[in-house]
């Protein structure tokens, strides 16, 4: 903030400043018009103690969605518009003022068709207001009590799930679901397997099976892996679900009839020896953006940028190895460029990581491509041909089906809950949606899915949060089903290893950068963190309780300084872990680190307990120390459930405090009732951490 200037004594005052504002659209084209500027009179006797600008919007123009740490006030000088702040809107006109708190995302749109809108904006730094806004936002998660739909990328049933798959969208969505449920928020995990992808067709051909034989077999294995990892879903859409093709055709026909989907003739890769067009898994080539050969579909697995079929470098046939040639092919397309304004405005309101934000900005900086809607394939959902018959026999393209898969899952959920279908459920409940996906799917999730869904219907709100992860590697190399460089989820997760694996995966989740699953490091984590740390702490609490209080919870008495400090640490744990599992602040690694730090603090407090018990075993201080330790165990059982559900349920049962009861945000930690008999004897973890890779089977 600039300090106010002091006018020297006796200096003449400046003359009156008058700067007119445009009130007609014709004035916007006059020489010297500037959309946004600091008025000359703002200098006056010197710089103002705040920032000030005059801004004029043309008819229909909208300010870019933005937020900042300053407090801002808008004064509408002339015109009519609509202000939106954190999704709340209000009409405004000349004479109105709006105060915008720190951190709120806001826009102002000129709603007039033939008149400018001019306003003054003034902003200043107020750290007290910033701190207050931050606390309010942290204490009131977004969503306002609406049901939350958690939508991970559906896995492709060309193989089963390995840890590289599970650590990303599926464990992430389950952690958020459990975190929301623990605070009493209705949350539904919508899952299934991808309906029709060429990777499945290629794998089926290799094994001599039909498309659906392989897809259904691998879907069984995928469900087994998810269940083994204790990922619980509300809905699961299988590839052969009969309602799925109906919804997909409805989306296609609606957009085609409206003219949003059109037939176009474009160059496509063709293998002359095989006599077929080449798409997705059946074509090889290099990304035109980064040169990576990890390309399958319409986006690069390495840089995630989209490309058209004819842009693929050095294309070839994946089956026979022959170079591909370019031939004209008529297909259905959904041009995305006409949807730019809606996509851009919506994306600015979505909560996402900084890297994902930079990615969407890069995609939007250039022209948006045309999305293929149909493809030449032997399997999939047939689409009606165009009137000329040029697209006869084609199938819906898997990327276009993303919205239909979501609507099918939502329709199933709606009917399970007594509604007539997804439209009735959406109108009654107004659910919010959170997406989970790997960065290699960024184009499909940030551009394609919302474009198709938003073009088809406005009855379901587009996602408000996107949680993206990077690749997880195994021993420094990318997980690979084909090369058997993988650890299969349904083999490695067992009842005795489930918690420790979930904790390690959360602690090493590739949220911002690629991270590695190292078998030796995992074994060390279990030994030093969990067995020598968590297990030994719980055993020591159990021993102190048995030795000094006969295994029965004492009533707290007097407090010493260490007890007060530890109570504060218990409160921090209870506040911070649930916050780290909220969709808009999701941080699995942060949640795991909070739990690990707390156990280290609890072990340190245990040393103070031992000293107090040795000096005065029956004192009020001694009772308080042990009662606080049991409060700590109770709090751990309440907040660690999403990451370690087996341990949390076991501890809640041992403490007789009840497992799974909602814990309201802001409530203080609770005592284990005095007089309750408690035993915390383990083992709660296992030193048997032998893990075989797929190649070792």
XYZ file of C-alpha atoms in Angstrom:
697
model
C 0.000 0.000 0.000
C 1.391 3.399 -0.978
C 1.824 5.954 1.839
C -0.205 9.160 1.490
C 1.710 12.091 0.062
C 2.073 15.287 2.095
C 1.462 18.600 0.249
C 4.136 21.203 1.164
C 2.809 24.101 3.192
C 1.780 26.948 0.963
C 1.802 24.883 -2.239
C -1.107 25.714 -4.578
C -3.946 23.214 -4.795
C -4.390 21.575 -8.204
C -7.232 22.643 -10.429
C -10.434 20.618 -10.435
C -10.211 17.433 -12.517
C -13.174 16.248 -14.561
C -12.978 13.111 -16.658
C -16.229 12.148 -18.413
C -17.191 8.520 -18.908
C -18.719 7.044 -22.079
C -22.480 6.589 -21.991
C -23.055 5.408 -25.562
C -21.403 2.676 -27.597
C -20.335 5.248 -30.195
C -18.132 6.933 -27.600
C -16.187 3.686 -27.171
C -14.735 4.157 -30.664
C -13.516 7.715 -30.160
C -9.757 8.363 -30.224
C -8.195 8.178 -26.816
C -10.719 5.809 -25.266
C -9.020 3.463 -22.811
C -10.864 0.494 -21.304
C -9.060 0.621 -17.965
C -6.980 3.444 -16.518
C -6.171 5.278 -13.323
C -7.945 8.665 -13.443
C -5.623 11.638 -13.675
C -7.201 13.167 -10.602
C -6.089 10.158 -8.539
C -2.662 11.772 -8.275
C -4.096 14.985 -6.801
C -1.756 16.201 -4.065
C 0.123 12.932 -4.355
C -0.450 9.190 -4.535
C -3.618 7.876 -2.868
C -3.356 5.454 0.078
C -5.154 2.839 -2.048
C -5.311 1.658 -5.667
C -7.926 3.053 -8.022
C -8.967 2.442 -11.634
C -11.825 3.370 -13.915
C -13.002 0.458 -16.093
C -15.520 0.467 -18.958
C -17.074 -2.722 -20.344
C -18.620 -2.959 -23.783
C -22.102 -4.511 -24.140
C -21.881 -8.202 -23.246
C -18.260 -7.915 -22.066
C -17.207 -9.595 -18.828
C -14.139 -9.151 -16.655
C -11.821 -12.122 -16.363
C -12.610 -14.237 -13.259
C -9.937 -13.475 -10.671
C -9.224 -13.332 -6.954
C -6.572 -11.740 -4.773
C -5.628 -11.057 -1.175
C -6.767 -7.421 -1.246
C -10.137 -6.061 -0.194
C -11.854 -4.486 -3.224
C -14.827 -2.158 -3.701
C -16.629 -1.528 -6.987
C -18.705 1.617 -7.533
C -20.984 1.367 -10.564
C -20.920 4.756 -12.284
C -23.201 4.053 -15.220
C -24.853 1.107 -16.924
C -26.299 -2.254 -15.874
C -24.607 -5.539 -15.145
C -24.325 -8.689 -13.095
C -21.681 -9.292 -10.454
C -20.683 -12.832 -9.472
C -18.568 -13.567 -6.388
C -17.844 -17.181 -5.419
C -20.798 -18.355 -7.551
C -23.264 -15.939 -5.940
C -24.709 -13.385 -8.368
C -26.586 -10.085 -8.116
C -27.769 -7.434 -10.621
C -26.167 -3.993 -10.374
C -26.684 -0.565 -11.986
C -25.396 2.990 -11.742
C -25.025 4.105 -8.133
C -24.573 0.623 -6.640
C -21.479 -0.381 -4.660
C -20.079 -3.856 -4.078
C -17.513 -4.921 -1.493
C -15.523 -7.996 -2.482
C -13.719 -9.818 0.354
C -10.214 -11.242 -0.046
C -9.831 -14.581 -1.893
C -13.295 -14.494 -3.485
C -13.362 -15.223 -7.232
C -15.412 -12.509 -8.908
C -16.537 -11.131 -12.275
C -18.640 -8.247 -13.564
C -20.600 -8.573 -16.811
C -22.254 -5.819 -18.802
C -25.773 -7.167 -19.381
C -26.928 -4.280 -21.605
C -27.112 -4.767 -25.369
C -26.520 -1.134 -26.355
C -24.868 0.705 -23.483
C -21.428 0.721 -21.823
C -20.974 -0.166 -18.153
C -18.425 1.928 -16.280
C -17.250 1.410 -12.725
C -14.542 2.510 -10.346
C -12.570 -0.229 -8.636
C -10.529 0.514 -5.556
C -8.509 -2.037 -3.626
C -6.157 -2.072 -0.688
C -4.239 -4.550 1.417
C -5.889 -5.466 4.723
C -4.123 -8.396 6.368
C -6.753 -8.642 9.108
C -9.490 -9.036 6.494
C -7.352 -11.578 4.625
C -6.841 -13.653 7.750
C -10.549 -13.487 8.579
C -11.542 -14.544 5.050
C -9.030 -17.396 5.091
C -10.392 -18.687 8.401
C -13.976 -18.433 7.214
C -13.237 -20.301 3.997
C -11.316 -22.992 5.870
C -14.149 -23.438 8.341
C -16.896 -23.544 5.714
C -16.091 -25.987 2.899
C -17.554 -25.208 -0.511
C -20.798 -26.869 -1.484
C -23.212 -25.632 1.162
C -24.353 -29.100 2.231
C -25.140 -30.308 -1.295
C -24.531 -33.991 -2.087
C -21.099 -34.555 -3.615
C -20.618 -36.773 -6.674
C -17.069 -38.122 -6.837
C -16.199 -39.077 -10.410
C -12.815 -40.735 -11.023
C -11.713 -41.648 -14.535
C -13.246 -45.024 -15.270
C -10.454 -47.626 -15.640
C -9.952 -49.252 -19.038
C -10.666 -53.020 -18.844
C -7.765 -54.029 -21.084
C -6.103 -55.377 -17.930
C -6.464 -55.341 -14.165
C -5.598 -52.554 -11.734
C -2.070 -52.071 -10.405
C -0.840 -49.732 -7.682
C -0.072 -47.043 -10.254
C -3.782 -46.909 -11.054
C -5.015 -47.178 -7.482
C -2.834 -44.477 -5.933
C -4.351 -41.812 -8.177
C -8.060 -41.323 -8.920
C -9.430 -44.312 -6.985
C -7.686 -44.020 -3.618
C -7.986 -40.237 -3.897
C -11.752 -40.394 -4.448
C -12.172 -42.899 -1.614
C -10.210 -40.692 0.797
C -12.413 -37.723 -0.047
C -15.580 -39.828 0.229
C -14.623 -41.106 3.667
C -13.523 -37.649 4.790
C -16.840 -36.111 3.739
C -18.866 -38.932 5.268
C -16.973 -38.567 8.565
C -18.223 -34.963 8.724
C -21.789 -35.867 7.825
C -21.724 -34.800 4.163
C -23.523 -37.032 1.659
C -21.003 -38.260 -0.909
C -21.317 -40.829 -3.697
C -18.443 -42.479 -5.553
C -19.490 -43.167 -9.159
C -17.416 -45.867 -10.803
C -17.388 -48.242 -13.733
C -15.127 -49.326 -16.539
C -14.639 -47.590 -19.874
C -17.263 -48.662 -22.343
C -15.535 -48.902 -25.715
C -11.836 -48.238 -26.179
C -9.573 -49.675 -28.844
C -7.040 -50.705 -26.166
C -9.598 -53.291 -25.044
C -10.177 -54.418 -28.626
C -6.424 -54.783 -29.218
C -5.948 -56.800 -26.003
C -8.960 -58.989 -26.818
C -7.610 -59.746 -30.283
C -4.257 -60.737 -28.777
C -5.955 -63.170 -26.377
C -8.395 -64.540 -28.951
C -11.449 -63.247 -27.074
C -14.357 -61.052 -28.051
C -14.386 -57.426 -26.898
C -17.008 -57.981 -24.208
C -15.545 -61.282 -23.013
C -12.274 -59.565 -22.146
C -13.920 -56.372 -20.907
C -16.211 -58.230 -18.509
C -13.452 -60.543 -17.263
C -11.133 -57.617 -16.540
C -13.979 -55.628 -14.984
C -14.361 -58.461 -12.469
C -10.636 -58.227 -11.678
C -10.853 -54.427 -11.399
C -13.717 -54.684 -8.922
C -11.731 -57.223 -6.895
C -8.743 -54.851 -6.727
C -10.904 -51.909 -5.655
C -12.613 -54.010 -2.989
C -9.260 -55.335 -1.741
C -8.055 -51.732 -1.325
C -11.338 -50.959 0.503
C -12.455 -48.464 -2.146
C -16.242 -48.377 -1.798
C -18.509 -47.191 -4.611
C -22.183 -46.223 -4.770
C -22.601 -47.112 -8.450
C -20.584 -49.237 -10.847
C -21.316 -49.149 -14.603
C -20.147 -52.250 -16.442
C -19.258 -52.215 -20.182
C -22.297 -54.316 -21.084
C -24.797 -52.222 -19.074
C -27.871 -52.055 -21.347
C -28.842 -48.507 -20.334
C -25.445 -47.078 -21.295
C -25.847 -47.243 -25.127
C -29.291 -45.657 -24.822
C -27.933 -42.646 -22.932
C -24.956 -42.317 -25.296
C -27.208 -42.303 -28.372
C -29.496 -39.761 -26.704
C -26.563 -37.394 -26.200
C -25.406 -37.895 -29.795
C -28.814 -37.432 -31.382
C -29.642 -34.334 -29.327
C -26.384 -32.601 -30.290
C -26.638 -33.705 -33.924
C -30.203 -32.442 -34.218
C -29.157 -29.076 -32.753
C -26.320 -28.795 -35.265
C -23.609 -28.966 -32.617
C -22.400 -32.316 -34.017
C -21.637 -32.205 -37.729
C -20.225 -34.542 -40.402
C -16.828 -33.577 -41.804
C -14.421 -35.155 -44.261
C -10.809 -35.061 -43.086
C -7.543 -36.939 -43.707
C -7.121 -40.077 -41.590
C -4.385 -42.666 -41.179
C -4.916 -45.808 -43.251
C -3.042 -49.121 -43.485
C -3.180 -50.406 -47.059
C -1.890 -53.954 -46.304
C -4.494 -54.393 -43.526
C -7.157 -52.538 -45.489
C -8.365 -50.463 -42.529
C -8.276 -47.020 -40.989
C -6.052 -46.714 -37.912
C -7.129 -45.145 -34.649
C -5.978 -45.125 -31.004
C -4.338 -48.438 -30.062
C -4.053 -49.526 -33.709
C -1.842 -46.646 -34.822
C 1.695 -45.754 -33.741
C 3.406 -42.403 -34.051
C 4.966 -39.445 -32.275
C 3.256 -36.503 -30.605
C 3.396 -33.370 -32.795
C 3.926 -31.244 -29.654
C 6.615 -33.035 -27.622
C 7.751 -35.962 -29.791
C 6.735 -38.648 -27.290
C 5.597 -41.933 -28.776
C 3.213 -42.523 -25.866
C 0.216 -41.558 -27.967
C -3.119 -43.322 -28.046
C -6.248 -41.458 -28.980
C -6.449 -37.702 -29.433
C -4.000 -36.624 -26.725
C -0.398 -37.325 -25.760
C 0.231 -39.350 -22.610
C 3.373 -37.344 -21.862
C 2.332 -33.703 -22.413
C -1.471 -34.299 -22.461
C -1.913 -31.896 -25.406
C -4.482 -32.812 -28.071
C -3.823 -33.427 -31.744
C -5.766 -34.444 -34.838
C -5.200 -37.813 -36.521
C -3.450 -36.233 -39.488
C -1.021 -34.386 -37.150
C 0.514 -37.593 -35.745
C 4.168 -37.794 -36.795
C 5.545 -40.893 -38.481
C 2.250 -42.807 -38.271
C 2.260 -46.557 -38.694
C 0.131 -49.645 -38.234
C 0.431 -51.186 -34.769
C -0.561 -54.597 -36.119
C 1.659 -55.088 -39.174
C 4.164 -52.254 -38.774
C 3.513 -50.741 -42.204
C 3.709 -46.962 -42.616
C 0.302 -45.339 -42.683
C -0.988 -43.309 -45.593
C -3.512 -40.463 -45.506
C -6.996 -41.080 -46.909
C -10.122 -38.985 -46.732
C -12.731 -40.131 -44.216
C -16.093 -38.631 -43.267
C -16.779 -38.700 -39.516
C -19.011 -36.963 -37.020
C -17.347 -34.123 -35.097
C -18.205 -31.742 -32.264
C -16.374 -28.447 -32.989
C -15.083 -27.142 -29.649
C -14.172 -23.614 -30.705
C -17.820 -22.429 -30.667
C -17.948 -23.566 -27.023
C -14.869 -21.527 -26.030
C -16.642 -18.731 -24.157
C -18.610 -21.072 -21.926
C -15.616 -23.353 -21.328
C -13.327 -20.441 -20.499
C -15.777 -18.840 -18.085
C -16.448 -22.138 -16.337
C -12.788 -23.182 -16.090
C -11.922 -19.926 -14.323
C -14.263 -20.909 -11.489
C -12.997 -24.489 -11.078
C -10.680 -25.350 -8.198
C -7.605 -27.097 -9.585
C -3.852 -27.360 -9.104
C -1.480 -24.706 -10.404
C -0.077 -27.104 -12.987
C -3.506 -28.043 -14.279
C -4.431 -24.354 -14.435
C -1.318 -23.668 -16.512
C -2.233 -26.590 -18.771
C -5.771 -25.322 -19.447
C -4.425 -21.831 -20.126
C -2.042 -23.323 -22.681
C -4.819 -25.265 -24.408
C -7.098 -22.222 -24.486
C -4.323 -20.010 -25.874
C -4.747 -21.644 -29.289
C -7.740 -22.692 -31.361
C -9.713 -25.540 -29.834
C -9.819 -28.668 -32.004
C -12.822 -30.489 -33.402
C -13.661 -33.465 -31.191
C -14.163 -36.741 -33.086
C -17.584 -38.155 -32.278
C -17.530 -41.286 -34.441
C -14.801 -43.679 -35.511
C -14.224 -46.731 -37.666
C -14.203 -49.682 -35.253
C -15.659 -53.204 -35.084
C -16.951 -52.721 -31.530
C -18.937 -50.028 -29.781
C -22.206 -48.153 -30.057
C -23.425 -47.756 -33.674
C -24.281 -44.204 -34.730
C -26.792 -43.216 -37.368
C -25.172 -42.415 -40.692
C -25.337 -38.956 -42.191
C -27.906 -38.431 -44.969
C -25.282 -39.116 -47.618
C -24.409 -42.434 -45.996
C -20.714 -41.583 -45.672
C -20.511 -42.521 -41.955
C -22.385 -45.805 -42.179
C -21.127 -48.531 -39.843
C -19.170 -46.156 -37.606
C -19.259 -46.272 -33.801
C -19.278 -43.617 -31.129
C -15.802 -42.458 -30.193
C -14.849 -43.348 -26.609
C -13.894 -39.749 -25.679
C -17.342 -38.518 -26.691
C -18.909 -41.169 -24.441
C -17.472 -39.636 -21.242
C -20.578 -37.562 -20.545
C -22.870 -40.523 -21.250
C -20.960 -42.688 -18.768
C -21.410 -40.040 -16.082
C -25.117 -39.630 -16.827
C -25.620 -43.406 -16.805
C -23.980 -43.643 -13.379
C -25.976 -40.647 -12.121
C -29.210 -42.150 -13.466
C -28.484 -45.412 -11.640
C -27.788 -43.519 -8.409
C -30.980 -41.495 -8.837
C -33.148 -44.575 -9.302
C -31.471 -46.332 -6.370
C -32.493 -43.338 -4.247
C -36.098 -43.321 -5.421
C -35.978 -40.656 -8.142
C -37.409 -41.159 -11.619
C -34.021 -40.531 -13.228
C -30.993 -38.266 -13.286
C -32.980 -35.160 -14.280
C -35.323 -35.428 -11.307
C -32.457 -36.168 -8.913
C -30.394 -33.211 -10.186
C -33.353 -30.834 -9.902
C -34.153 -31.963 -6.355
C -30.632 -32.310 -4.911
C -28.462 -29.952 -7.019
C -25.357 -32.116 -6.446
C -21.836 -30.851 -6.955
C -19.309 -32.952 -8.883
C -15.603 -33.495 -8.230
C -13.391 -35.078 -10.911
C -10.319 -37.254 -10.228
C -7.898 -38.147 -13.034
C -4.290 -38.532 -14.078
C -2.521 -35.692 -15.887
C -2.348 -37.766 -19.070
C -6.179 -37.465 -19.178
C -6.194 -33.703 -18.665
C -7.624 -32.799 -22.078
C -10.457 -35.298 -21.828
C -11.444 -34.162 -18.325
C -10.911 -30.401 -18.479
C -12.143 -29.778 -22.034
C -13.934 -32.746 -23.624
C -16.129 -33.941 -20.739
C -17.480 -30.491 -19.759
C -17.875 -29.481 -23.405
C -20.079 -32.464 -24.244
C -22.004 -32.448 -20.955
C -22.545 -28.678 -21.014
C -23.627 -28.717 -24.647
C -26.126 -31.501 -23.924
C -27.733 -30.261 -20.698
C -27.656 -27.492 -18.117
C -29.653 -29.519 -15.604
C -26.487 -30.889 -13.994
C -23.887 -28.425 -12.754
C -20.481 -28.843 -14.328
C -17.718 -29.998 -11.939
C -16.500 -27.351 -9.489
C -13.300 -29.144 -8.432
C -10.692 -31.168 -10.317
C -8.138 -33.313 -8.498
C -5.311 -34.343 -10.805
C -2.352 -36.635 -10.150
C 0.892 -37.389 -11.955
C 2.354 -40.788 -12.867
C 3.374 -43.208 -10.109
C 6.452 -45.259 -10.948
C 7.665 -48.640 -9.727
C 11.341 -48.797 -8.868
C 11.911 -45.665 -10.944
C 10.155 -46.955 -14.069
C 6.615 -46.399 -15.299
C 4.063 -49.052 -14.328
C 3.316 -51.171 -17.394
C 0.655 -53.859 -17.736
C 2.099 -55.045 -21.044
C 5.655 -55.406 -19.724
C 4.394 -56.926 -16.445
C 6.164 -54.123 -14.591
C 3.381 -53.805 -12.051
C 2.089 -54.772 -8.632
C -1.488 -56.015 -8.920
C -3.891 -54.415 -6.483
C -6.016 -57.479 -5.791
C -2.908 -59.470 -4.791
C -1.064 -56.977 -2.605
C -4.004 -55.701 -0.534
C -4.909 -58.118 2.251
C -6.765 -57.543 5.508
C -3.511 -57.330 7.464
C -1.726 -55.087 4.926
C -4.582 -52.836 3.789
C -3.995 -49.975 6.223
C -0.256 -49.835 5.898
C -0.465 -49.849 2.108
C -3.115 -47.133 2.084
C -1.005 -45.027 4.457
C 2.130 -45.471 2.339
C 0.304 -44.760 -0.920
C -1.221 -41.617 0.602
C 2.205 -40.532 1.888
C 3.793 -40.994 -1.552
C 0.845 -39.956 -3.759
C 2.078 -38.276 -6.976
C -0.072 -35.188 -6.546
C 2.211 -32.539 -8.059
C 5.250 -34.485 -9.268
C 5.876 -38.072 -10.274
C 6.657 -40.266 -7.278
C 7.922 -43.769 -6.840
C 6.699 -46.938 -5.175
C 9.880 -48.527 -3.880
C 9.386 -51.949 -2.257
C 12.398 -51.561 0.065
C 11.282 -48.060 1.065
C 7.789 -49.353 1.761
C 9.230 -52.073 4.012
C 11.221 -49.424 5.885
C 8.129 -47.241 6.273
C 6.197 -50.119 7.837
C 9.046 -51.081 10.146
C 10.151 -47.648 11.385
C 7.000 -45.520 11.110
C 4.234 -47.984 11.839
C 5.611 -50.876 13.891
C 8.353 -49.032 15.786
C 6.281 -45.834 15.906
C 2.482 -46.258 15.903
C 2.431 -49.828 17.213
C 4.905 -49.182 20.019
C 3.084 -45.991 21.096
C -0.290 -47.764 21.309
C 1.351 -50.627 23.223
C 2.932 -48.185 25.687
C -0.398 -46.438 26.327
C -1.993 -49.830 26.906
C 0.796 -50.800 29.334
C 0.538 -47.559 31.342
C -3.227 -47.874 31.581
C -3.011 -51.514 32.727
C -0.207 -50.943 35.225
C -1.457 -47.798 36.925
C -5.246 -47.867 36.451
C -6.091 -51.538 36.021
C -6.998 -51.117 32.353
C -9.821 -48.658 33.166
C -9.898 -45.064 31.881
C -9.164 -42.550 34.659
C -10.906 -39.217 35.084
C -8.675 -36.240 34.308
C -7.403 -34.162 37.214
C -4.892 -31.329 37.329
C -2.977 -30.142 34.260
C 0.699 -29.441 33.745
C 2.347 -27.499 30.911
C 3.039 -30.629 28.844
C -0.613 -31.663 29.114
C -1.825 -28.282 27.882
C 0.564 -28.390 24.941
C -0.469 -31.942 23.999
C -4.167 -31.054 24.178
C -3.472 -28.282 21.682
C -1.763 -30.805 19.401
C -4.778 -33.116 19.621
C -7.025 -30.216 18.616
C -4.755 -29.409 15.665
C -4.933 -33.008 14.455
C -8.714 -33.038 14.701
C -9.023 -29.809 12.718
C -6.311 -30.273 10.111
C -6.679 -33.860 8.871
C -10.370 -33.532 7.889
C -9.541 -30.224 6.215
C -6.807 -31.893 4.131
C -9.390 -34.370 2.824
C -11.929 -31.772 1.668
C -12.255 -31.759 -2.151
C -11.205 -28.134 -2.595
C -8.129 -28.580 -0.353
C -7.376 -32.241 -1.003
C -3.867 -33.161 0.129
C -3.407 -36.872 0.808
C 0.311 -36.508 1.453
C -0.407 -33.658 3.848
C -2.982 -35.759 5.730
C -0.534 -38.661 6.025
C 2.207 -36.338 7.237
C -0.112 -34.835 9.867
C -0.840 -38.305 11.235
C 2.842 -39.256 11.270
C 3.808 -35.992 12.979
C 1.108 -36.447 15.593
C 2.284 -39.941 16.539
C 5.805 -38.563 16.969
C 4.392 -35.854 19.235
C 2.354 -38.428 21.152
C 5.473 -40.520 21.760
C 7.210 -37.429 23.089
C 4.285 -36.746 25.443
C 4.481 -40.384 26.539
C 7.912 -39.626 27.998
C 6.380 -36.866 30.154
C 3.655 -39.313 31.222
C 6.240 -41.851 32.319
C 7.998 -39.216 34.428
C 4.757 -38.104 36.101
C 3.627 -41.678 36.759
C 7.002 -42.595 38.224
C 6.973 -39.601 40.587
C 3.295 -39.524 41.597
C 1.320 -42.427 40.100
C -1.983 -41.528 41.745
C -1.843 -37.767 41.289
C -4.219 -35.560 39.317
C -1.423 -34.863 36.836
C -0.982 -38.610 36.281
C -4.691 -39.135 35.646
C -4.787 -36.232 33.200
C -1.751 -37.507 31.280
C -3.206 -40.972 30.710
C -6.704 -39.606 30.010
C -5.168 -37.281 27.393
C -3.314 -40.178 25.801
C -6.614 -42.015 25.417
C -8.196 -38.835 24.014
C -5.365 -38.843 21.484
C -6.098 -42.468 20.545
C -9.784 -41.626 20.192
C -9.024 -38.615 17.986
C -6.685 -40.727 15.869
C -9.469 -43.279 15.398
C -11.830 -40.474 14.299
C -9.595 -38.717 11.774
C -7.406 -41.560 10.464
C -10.346 -43.611 9.187
C -10.086 -42.473 5.545
C -6.429 -43.513 5.355
C -6.453 -46.483 7.751
C -10.053 -47.761 8.010
C -9.213 -51.096 9.657
C -7.154 -49.524 12.459
C -9.669 -46.717 13.006
C -12.598 -49.108 13.367
C -10.611 -51.399 15.665
C -9.542 -48.550 17.961
C -13.069 -47.116 18.074
C -14.333 -50.542 19.095
C -11.684 -50.916 21.791
C -12.519 -47.481 23.178
C -16.276 -48.111 22.968
C -16.680 -44.699 21.301
C -18.434 -45.957 18.193
C -17.028 -46.148 14.671
C -18.289 -44.158 11.736
C -20.339 -41.575 13.615
C -20.121 -38.133 11.930
C -17.708 -35.734 13.592
C -18.883 -32.153 13.200
C -16.308 -29.608 12.107
C -15.306 -27.346 14.972
C -16.304 -29.752 17.732
C -13.600 -30.160 20.404
C -11.849 -33.495 20.991
C -13.735 -35.902 23.232
C -12.633 -37.864 26.272
C -12.907 -41.610 26.449
C -15.494 -41.858 29.239
C -13.946 -42.445 32.664
C -14.450 -45.984 33.927
C -14.384 -47.548 30.439
C -12.293 -50.744 30.325
C -9.840 -50.413 27.442
C -7.196 -52.599 25.838
C -5.126 -51.435 22.889
C -3.142 -54.622 22.395
C -2.045 -55.281 18.816
C -0.701 -56.227 16.470
C -2.213 -53.544 14.275
C 0.366 -53.836 11.484
C 2.385 -56.688 10.019
C 6.067 -56.992 9.260
C 5.181 -59.358 6.405
C 5.649 -56.851 3.572
C 6.739 -59.267 0.860
C 5.503 -57.912 -2.469
C 5.756 -59.660 -5.808
C 5.637 -57.814 -9.070
C 3.597 -59.180 -11.957
C 6.805 -60.430 -13.586
C 7.586 -62.540 -10.481
C 4.336 -64.505 -10.613
